[in-house]
Coordinates of C-alpha atoms in Angstrom, one line a residue:
X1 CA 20.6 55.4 -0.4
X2 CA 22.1 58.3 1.3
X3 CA 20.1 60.7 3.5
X4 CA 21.6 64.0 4.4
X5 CA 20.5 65.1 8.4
X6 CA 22.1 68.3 7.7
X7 CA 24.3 70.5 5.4
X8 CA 27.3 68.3 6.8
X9 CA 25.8 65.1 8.0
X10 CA 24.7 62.6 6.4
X11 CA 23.0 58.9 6.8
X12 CA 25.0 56.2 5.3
X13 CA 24.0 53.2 6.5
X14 CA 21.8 50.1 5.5
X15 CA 18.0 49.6 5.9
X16 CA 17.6 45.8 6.5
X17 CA 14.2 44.6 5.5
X18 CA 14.5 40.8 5.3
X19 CA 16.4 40.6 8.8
X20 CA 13.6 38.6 11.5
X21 CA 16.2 37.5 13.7
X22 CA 19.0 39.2 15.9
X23 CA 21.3 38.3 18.1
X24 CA 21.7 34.7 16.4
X25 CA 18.1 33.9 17.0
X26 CA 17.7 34.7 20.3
X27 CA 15.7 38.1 19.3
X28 CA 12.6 38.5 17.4
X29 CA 12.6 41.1 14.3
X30 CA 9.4 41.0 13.2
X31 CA 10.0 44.6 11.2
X32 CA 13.3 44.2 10.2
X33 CA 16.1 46.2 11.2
X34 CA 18.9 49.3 10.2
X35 CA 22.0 49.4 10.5
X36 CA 22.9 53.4 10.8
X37 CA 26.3 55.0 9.8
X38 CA 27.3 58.5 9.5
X39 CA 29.4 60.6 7.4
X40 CA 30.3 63.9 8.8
X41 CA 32.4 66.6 6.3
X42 CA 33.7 69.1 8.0
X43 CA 36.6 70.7 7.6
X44 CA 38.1 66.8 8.8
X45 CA 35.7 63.8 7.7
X46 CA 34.7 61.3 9.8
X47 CA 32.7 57.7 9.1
X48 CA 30.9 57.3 12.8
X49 CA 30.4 53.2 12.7
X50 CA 30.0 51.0 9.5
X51 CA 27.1 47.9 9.1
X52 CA 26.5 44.4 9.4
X53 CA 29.5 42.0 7.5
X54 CA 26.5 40.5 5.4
X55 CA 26.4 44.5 3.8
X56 CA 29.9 45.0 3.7
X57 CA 30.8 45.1 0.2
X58 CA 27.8 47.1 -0.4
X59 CA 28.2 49.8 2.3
X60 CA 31.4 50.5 0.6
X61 CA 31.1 50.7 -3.0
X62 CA 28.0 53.2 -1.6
X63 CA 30.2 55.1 0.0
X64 CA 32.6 55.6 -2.6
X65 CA 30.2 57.1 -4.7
X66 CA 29.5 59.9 -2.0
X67 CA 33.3 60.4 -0.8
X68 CA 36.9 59.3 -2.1
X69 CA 37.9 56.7 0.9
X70 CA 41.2 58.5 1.1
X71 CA 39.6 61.8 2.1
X72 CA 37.8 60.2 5.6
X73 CA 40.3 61.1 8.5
X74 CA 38.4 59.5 11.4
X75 CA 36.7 56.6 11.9
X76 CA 34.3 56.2 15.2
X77 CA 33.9 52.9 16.7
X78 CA 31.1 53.4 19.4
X79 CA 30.8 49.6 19.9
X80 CA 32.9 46.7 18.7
X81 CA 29.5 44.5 18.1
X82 CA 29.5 43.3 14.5
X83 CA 26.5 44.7 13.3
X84 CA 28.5 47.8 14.1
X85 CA 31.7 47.3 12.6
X86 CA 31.4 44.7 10.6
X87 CA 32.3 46.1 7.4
X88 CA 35.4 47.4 9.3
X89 CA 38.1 45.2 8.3
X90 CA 36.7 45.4 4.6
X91 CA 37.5 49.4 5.0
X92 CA 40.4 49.0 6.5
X93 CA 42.2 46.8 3.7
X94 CA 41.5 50.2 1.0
X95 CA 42.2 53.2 4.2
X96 CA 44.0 50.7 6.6
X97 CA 45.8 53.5 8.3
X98 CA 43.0 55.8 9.0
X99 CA 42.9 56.2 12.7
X100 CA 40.4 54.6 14.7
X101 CA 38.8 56.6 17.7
X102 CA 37.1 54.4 20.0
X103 CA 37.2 53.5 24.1
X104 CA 40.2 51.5 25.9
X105 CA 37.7 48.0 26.1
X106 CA 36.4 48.6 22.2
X107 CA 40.4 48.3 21.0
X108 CA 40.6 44.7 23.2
X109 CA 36.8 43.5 21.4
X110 CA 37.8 44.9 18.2
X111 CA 41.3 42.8 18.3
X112 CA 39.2 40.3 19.6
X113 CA 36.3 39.6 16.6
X114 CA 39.2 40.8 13.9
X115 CA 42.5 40.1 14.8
X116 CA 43.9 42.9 13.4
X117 CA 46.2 45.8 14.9
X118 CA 45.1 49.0 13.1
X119 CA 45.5 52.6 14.0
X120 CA 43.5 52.6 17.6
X121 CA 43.6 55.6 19.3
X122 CA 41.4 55.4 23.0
X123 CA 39.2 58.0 24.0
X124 CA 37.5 58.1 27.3
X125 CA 34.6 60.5 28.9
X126 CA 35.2 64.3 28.2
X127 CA 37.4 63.6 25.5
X128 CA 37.5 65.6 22.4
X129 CA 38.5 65.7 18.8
X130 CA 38.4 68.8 16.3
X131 CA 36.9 69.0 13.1
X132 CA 37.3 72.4 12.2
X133 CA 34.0 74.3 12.5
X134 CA 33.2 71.6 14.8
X135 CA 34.0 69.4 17.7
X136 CA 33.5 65.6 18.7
X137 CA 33.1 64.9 22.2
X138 CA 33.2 61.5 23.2
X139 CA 31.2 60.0 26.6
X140 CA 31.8 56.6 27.5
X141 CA 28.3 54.4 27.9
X142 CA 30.1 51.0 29.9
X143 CA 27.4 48.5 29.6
X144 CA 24.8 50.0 27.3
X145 CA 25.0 47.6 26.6
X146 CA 28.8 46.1 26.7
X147 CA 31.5 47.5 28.6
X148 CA 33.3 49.1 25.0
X149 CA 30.1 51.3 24.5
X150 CA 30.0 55.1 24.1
X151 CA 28.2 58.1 22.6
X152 CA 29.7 60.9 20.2
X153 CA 28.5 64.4 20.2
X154 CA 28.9 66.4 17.9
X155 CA 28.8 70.7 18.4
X156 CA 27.2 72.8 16.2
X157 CA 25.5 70.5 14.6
X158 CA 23.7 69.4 18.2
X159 CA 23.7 65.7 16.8
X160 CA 24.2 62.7 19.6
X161 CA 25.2 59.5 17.9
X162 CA 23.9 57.0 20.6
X163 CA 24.9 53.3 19.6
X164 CA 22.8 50.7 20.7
X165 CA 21.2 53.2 23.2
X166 CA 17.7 54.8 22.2
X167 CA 17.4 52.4 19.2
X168 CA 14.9 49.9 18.1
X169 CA 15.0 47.3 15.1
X170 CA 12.3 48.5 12.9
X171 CA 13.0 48.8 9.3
X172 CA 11.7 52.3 7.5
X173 CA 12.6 54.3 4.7
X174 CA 11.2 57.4 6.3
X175 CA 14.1 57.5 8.9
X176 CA 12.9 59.9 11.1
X177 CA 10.4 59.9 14.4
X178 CA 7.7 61.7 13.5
X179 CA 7.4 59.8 10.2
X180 CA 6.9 56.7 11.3
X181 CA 3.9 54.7 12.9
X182 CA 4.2 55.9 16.8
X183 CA 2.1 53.0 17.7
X184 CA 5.1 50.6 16.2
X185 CA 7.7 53.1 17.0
X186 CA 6.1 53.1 20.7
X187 CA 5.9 48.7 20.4
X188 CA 9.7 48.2 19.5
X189 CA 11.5 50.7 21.5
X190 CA 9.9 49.1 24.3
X191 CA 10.4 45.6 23.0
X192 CA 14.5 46.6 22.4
X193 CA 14.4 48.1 26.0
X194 CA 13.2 45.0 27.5
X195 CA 15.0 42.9 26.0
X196 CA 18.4 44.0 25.8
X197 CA 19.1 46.7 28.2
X198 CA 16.6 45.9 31.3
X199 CA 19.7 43.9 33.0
X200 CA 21.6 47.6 32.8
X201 CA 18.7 49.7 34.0
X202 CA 20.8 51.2 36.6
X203 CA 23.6 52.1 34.2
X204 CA 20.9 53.7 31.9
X205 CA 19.7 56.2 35.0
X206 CA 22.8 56.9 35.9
X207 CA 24.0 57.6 32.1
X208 CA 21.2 59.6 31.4
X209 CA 21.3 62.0 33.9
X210 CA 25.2 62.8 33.7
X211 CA 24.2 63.8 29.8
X212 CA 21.6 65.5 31.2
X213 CA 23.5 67.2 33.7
X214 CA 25.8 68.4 30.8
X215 CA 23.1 70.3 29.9
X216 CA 23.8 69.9 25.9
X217 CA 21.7 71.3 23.0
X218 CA 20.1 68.3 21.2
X219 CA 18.9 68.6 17.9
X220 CA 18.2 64.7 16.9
X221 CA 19.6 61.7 18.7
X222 CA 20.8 58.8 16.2
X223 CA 20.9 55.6 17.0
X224 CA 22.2 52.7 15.2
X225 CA 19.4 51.1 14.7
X226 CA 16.1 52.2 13.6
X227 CA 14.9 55.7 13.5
X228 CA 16.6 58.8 14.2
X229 CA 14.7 61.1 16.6
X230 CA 14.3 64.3 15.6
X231 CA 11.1 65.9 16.7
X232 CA 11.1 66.4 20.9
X233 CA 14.2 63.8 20.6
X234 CA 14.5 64.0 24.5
X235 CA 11.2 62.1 24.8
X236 CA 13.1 59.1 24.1
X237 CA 15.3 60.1 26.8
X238 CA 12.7 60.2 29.6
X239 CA 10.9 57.3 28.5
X240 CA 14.5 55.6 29.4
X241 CA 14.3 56.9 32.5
X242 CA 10.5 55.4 33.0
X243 CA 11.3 52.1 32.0
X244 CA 14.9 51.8 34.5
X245 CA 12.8 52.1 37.1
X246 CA 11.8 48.9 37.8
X247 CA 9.0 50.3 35.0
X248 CA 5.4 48.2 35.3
X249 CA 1.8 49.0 34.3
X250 CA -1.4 47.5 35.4
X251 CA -1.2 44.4 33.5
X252 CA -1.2 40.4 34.2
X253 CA 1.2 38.1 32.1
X254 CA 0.1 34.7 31.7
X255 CA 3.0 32.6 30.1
X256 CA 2.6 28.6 29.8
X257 CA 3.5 25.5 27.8
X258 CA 1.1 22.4 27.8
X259 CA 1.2 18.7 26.6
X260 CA -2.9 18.0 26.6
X261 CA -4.2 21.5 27.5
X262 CA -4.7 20.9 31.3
X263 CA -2.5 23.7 32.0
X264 CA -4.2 25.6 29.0
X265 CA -7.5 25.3 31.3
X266 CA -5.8 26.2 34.7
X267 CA -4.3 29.3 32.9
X268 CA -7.9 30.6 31.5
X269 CA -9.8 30.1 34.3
X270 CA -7.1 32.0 36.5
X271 CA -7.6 34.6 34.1
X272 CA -11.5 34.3 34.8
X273 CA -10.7 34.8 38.7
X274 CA -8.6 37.4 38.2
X275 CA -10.7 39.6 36.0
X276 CA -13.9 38.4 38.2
X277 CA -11.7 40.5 41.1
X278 CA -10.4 43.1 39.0
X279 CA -12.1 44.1 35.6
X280 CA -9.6 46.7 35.2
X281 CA -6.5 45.3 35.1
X282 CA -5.1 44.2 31.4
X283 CA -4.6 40.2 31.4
X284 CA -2.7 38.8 28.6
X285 CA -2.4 35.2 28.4
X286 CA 0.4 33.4 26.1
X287 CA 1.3 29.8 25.5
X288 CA 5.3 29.6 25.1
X289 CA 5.6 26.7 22.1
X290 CA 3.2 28.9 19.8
X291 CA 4.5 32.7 20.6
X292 CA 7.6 34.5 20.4
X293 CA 10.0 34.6 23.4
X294 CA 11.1 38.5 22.5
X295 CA 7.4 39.8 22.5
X296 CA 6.3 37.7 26.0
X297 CA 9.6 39.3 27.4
X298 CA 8.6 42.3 26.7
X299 CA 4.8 41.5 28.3
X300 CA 6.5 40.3 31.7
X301 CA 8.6 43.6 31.4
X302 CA 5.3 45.5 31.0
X303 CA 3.4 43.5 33.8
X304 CA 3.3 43.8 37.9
X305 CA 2.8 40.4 37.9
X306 CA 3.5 37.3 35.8
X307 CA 2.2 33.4 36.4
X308 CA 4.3 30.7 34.6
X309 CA 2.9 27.5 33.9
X310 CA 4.0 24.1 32.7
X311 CA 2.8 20.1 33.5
X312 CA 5.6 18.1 34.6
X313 CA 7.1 15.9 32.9
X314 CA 10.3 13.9 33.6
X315 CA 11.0 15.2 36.9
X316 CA 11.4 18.4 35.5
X317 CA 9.2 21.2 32.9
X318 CA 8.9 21.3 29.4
X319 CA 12.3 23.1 27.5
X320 CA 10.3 26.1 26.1
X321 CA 9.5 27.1 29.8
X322 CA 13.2 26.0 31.2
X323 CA 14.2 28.5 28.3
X324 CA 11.8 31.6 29.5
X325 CA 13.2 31.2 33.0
X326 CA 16.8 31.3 32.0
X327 CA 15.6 34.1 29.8
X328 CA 14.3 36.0 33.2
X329 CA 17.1 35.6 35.5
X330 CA 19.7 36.8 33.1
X331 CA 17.5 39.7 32.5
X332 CA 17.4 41.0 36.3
X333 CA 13.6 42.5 36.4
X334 CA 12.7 44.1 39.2
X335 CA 9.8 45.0 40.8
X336 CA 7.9 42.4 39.5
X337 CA 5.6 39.6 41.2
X338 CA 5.3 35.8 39.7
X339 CA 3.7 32.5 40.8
X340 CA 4.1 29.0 39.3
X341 CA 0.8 26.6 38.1
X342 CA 0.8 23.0 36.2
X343 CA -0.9 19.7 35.6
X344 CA 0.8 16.2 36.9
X345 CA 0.4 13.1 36.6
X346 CA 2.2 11.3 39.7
X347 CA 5.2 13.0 40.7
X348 CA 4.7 16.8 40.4
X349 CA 7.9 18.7 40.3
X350 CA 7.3 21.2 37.9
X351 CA 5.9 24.3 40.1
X352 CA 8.0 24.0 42.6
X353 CA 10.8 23.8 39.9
X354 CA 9.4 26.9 38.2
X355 CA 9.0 28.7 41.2
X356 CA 12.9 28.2 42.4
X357 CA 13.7 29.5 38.4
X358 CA 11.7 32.4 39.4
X359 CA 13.0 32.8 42.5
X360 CA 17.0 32.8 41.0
X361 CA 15.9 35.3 39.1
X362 CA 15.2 37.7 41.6
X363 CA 11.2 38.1 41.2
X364 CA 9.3 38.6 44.3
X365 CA 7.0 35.2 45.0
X366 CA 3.9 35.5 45.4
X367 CA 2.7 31.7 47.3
X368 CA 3.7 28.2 46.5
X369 CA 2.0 27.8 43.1
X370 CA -1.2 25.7 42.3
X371 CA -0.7 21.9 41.3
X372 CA -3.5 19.9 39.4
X373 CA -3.7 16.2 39.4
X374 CA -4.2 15.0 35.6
X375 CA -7.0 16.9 33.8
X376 CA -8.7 19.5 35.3
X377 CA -12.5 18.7 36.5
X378 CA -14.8 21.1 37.2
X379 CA -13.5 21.4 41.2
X380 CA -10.5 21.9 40.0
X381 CA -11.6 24.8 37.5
X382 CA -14.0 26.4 40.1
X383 CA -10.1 26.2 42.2
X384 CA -8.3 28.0 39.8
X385 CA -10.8 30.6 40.0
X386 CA -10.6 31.4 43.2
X387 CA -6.9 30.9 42.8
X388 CA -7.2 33.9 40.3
X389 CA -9.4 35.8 42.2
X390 CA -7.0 35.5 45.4
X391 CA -4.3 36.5 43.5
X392 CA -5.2 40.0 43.2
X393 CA -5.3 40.4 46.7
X394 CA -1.3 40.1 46.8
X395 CA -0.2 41.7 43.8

């Protein structure tokens, strides 16, 4: 299916409905995922980005029937990630000397998942490349999220083709913002957000207000995956700008992992102390072997405060909580306060293990965690409690 944006734009790319995994399966699709290229016919054409290998074959015999491969002048490589360009080197056997505009570190990743030397021509911040009513103009995005990222903008048309930036895996035939369900719009813009580009939050501020500061007329923005925003599409933009800075709201994470509930028990009645002090704040509670690791990311990213929980066992924690931790300090949050809580047996490593993870990855401590020997009794519950209720206090 093809979907024209305007009278010389149009969507070419492949709605994925089946997809629940990204990244390998390190990140959680639960509504699937798109995969969004562009044909622009101007007085040049130009094919901005392709779709996942798996879709290859089928992106192109689709696109033949809308345009004669010959005719496309330009190709535009924004990123080098395969779900971008990886019906590339498909293309590039039938057009294979169709120049290929993208930045200086896109060429080495391109060479570097194809092995191929095609027609590369690099293109850096302010650059420009005529289409005959039209312009492109090309702004270099370094680590939004890899260093070979950048956005195209196209004139006249008022059309910025963001990449990986403003997008959100969530499948939809209706394609456009004010279509779809805001309320799952709203869940996996967040969720793609905190996952993937909270380590760049920085970048992202200072990104967005250089664009800002070029003070362009924007018509839609148009990601590559997921919806295109075309109704108020800088509301996407601001909401950026909320969540890099070190973005929380008035919520309590509860994340654990248990081997014969006793750190189930600690973790709901630290939840009973901490509502008991503060019956406003939201308290979510989540046990790691049973949920997905994408969505509690994106809880912690949502939270001021997050308490991690795991027994020991072995000298050590249990994998799924080792996991969340590396998870956590590769994702850099900031602004964010954690503690540590578990049952033992006889040695009792595990919180101060969690709370070094914790710790490495940069999050503010709140005390030395709270141990339990064996089960909890009820002295021990009534602990926890008070635990929880303390808490609040130093959030």
């Amino acid at each position: 299916m093809m979907t024209a944006l305007t009278e010389n734009v149009k969507w070419v790319g492949k709605v994925d409905w089946e997809l629940k995994f990204f990244h390998g399966q390190e990140y959680s699709t639960h509504r699937g995922s798109s995969y969004n290229s562009y044909l622009i016919k101007d007085q040049k054409t130009v094919l901005i980005d392709t779709v996942w290998k798996p879709f290859a074959r089928e992106f192109i015999e689709n696109l033949k029937q809308e345009i004669e491969l010959e005719q496309i002048d330009y190709i535009i490589a924004n990123h080098a990630e395969s779900d971008h360009s990886g019906a590339l080197e498909l293309l590039m056997q039938e057009i294979p000397e169709t120049p290929i505009y993208c930045t200086k570190n896109a060429i080495q990743s391109l060479q570097g998942h194809y092995h191929k030397t095609w027609n590369f021509i690099p293109v850096k911040t302010g650059d420009t490349l005529n289409l005959g009513k039209n312009q492109l103009v090309f702004v270099e995005a370094r680590m939004l999220h890899w260093p070979d990222s950048m956005f195209t903008y196209l004139t006249g048309e008022n059309l910025l083709f963001s990449n990986d930036a403003f997008g959100q895996h969530y499948a939809s035939e209706l394609l456009y913002n004010d279509l779809v369900d805001q309320s799952e719009l709203e869940q996996e813009a967040i969720k793609y957000y905190a996952n993937i580009l909270t380590p760049y939050s920085v970048l992202v501020q200072k990104k967005i207000e250089e664009i800002k500061g070029l003070n362009l007329p924007l018509d839609m923005i148009c990601p590559s995956h997921g919806i295109i925003w075309r109704k108020k599409p800088w509301q996407i933009v601001e909401q950026y700008l909320e969540w890099a800075q070190d973005y929380q709201e008035n919520q309590i994470t509860l994340v654990y992992d248990s081997m014969w509930d006793g750190t189930k028990k600690m973790a709901e009645a630290i939840i009973e102390g901490i509502k008991t002090a503060d019956d406003q704040v939201n308290v979510k509670m989540y046990n790691l072997a049973l949920s997905d690791k994408s969505d509690i990311i994106t809880e912690i990213f949502k939270s001021k405060a997050f308490l991690i929980g795991s027994p020991t066992i072995n000298r050590g924690i249990l994998y799924s909580v080792a996991g969340l931790l590396e998870m956590i300090k590769g994702l850099g949050f900031k602004n964010k306060k954690a503690a540590a809580f578990g049952c033992y047996g006889w040695s009792g490593e595990g919180t101060k293990i969690i709370t070094e993870g914790l710790m490495q990855g940069g999050i503010t401590i709140l005390d030395e965690g709270l141990r339990a020997l064996w089960h909890p009794d009820q002295e021990t519950i009534q602990t926890c409690k008070a635990y929880g209720k303390d808490l609040v206090a130093k959030i």
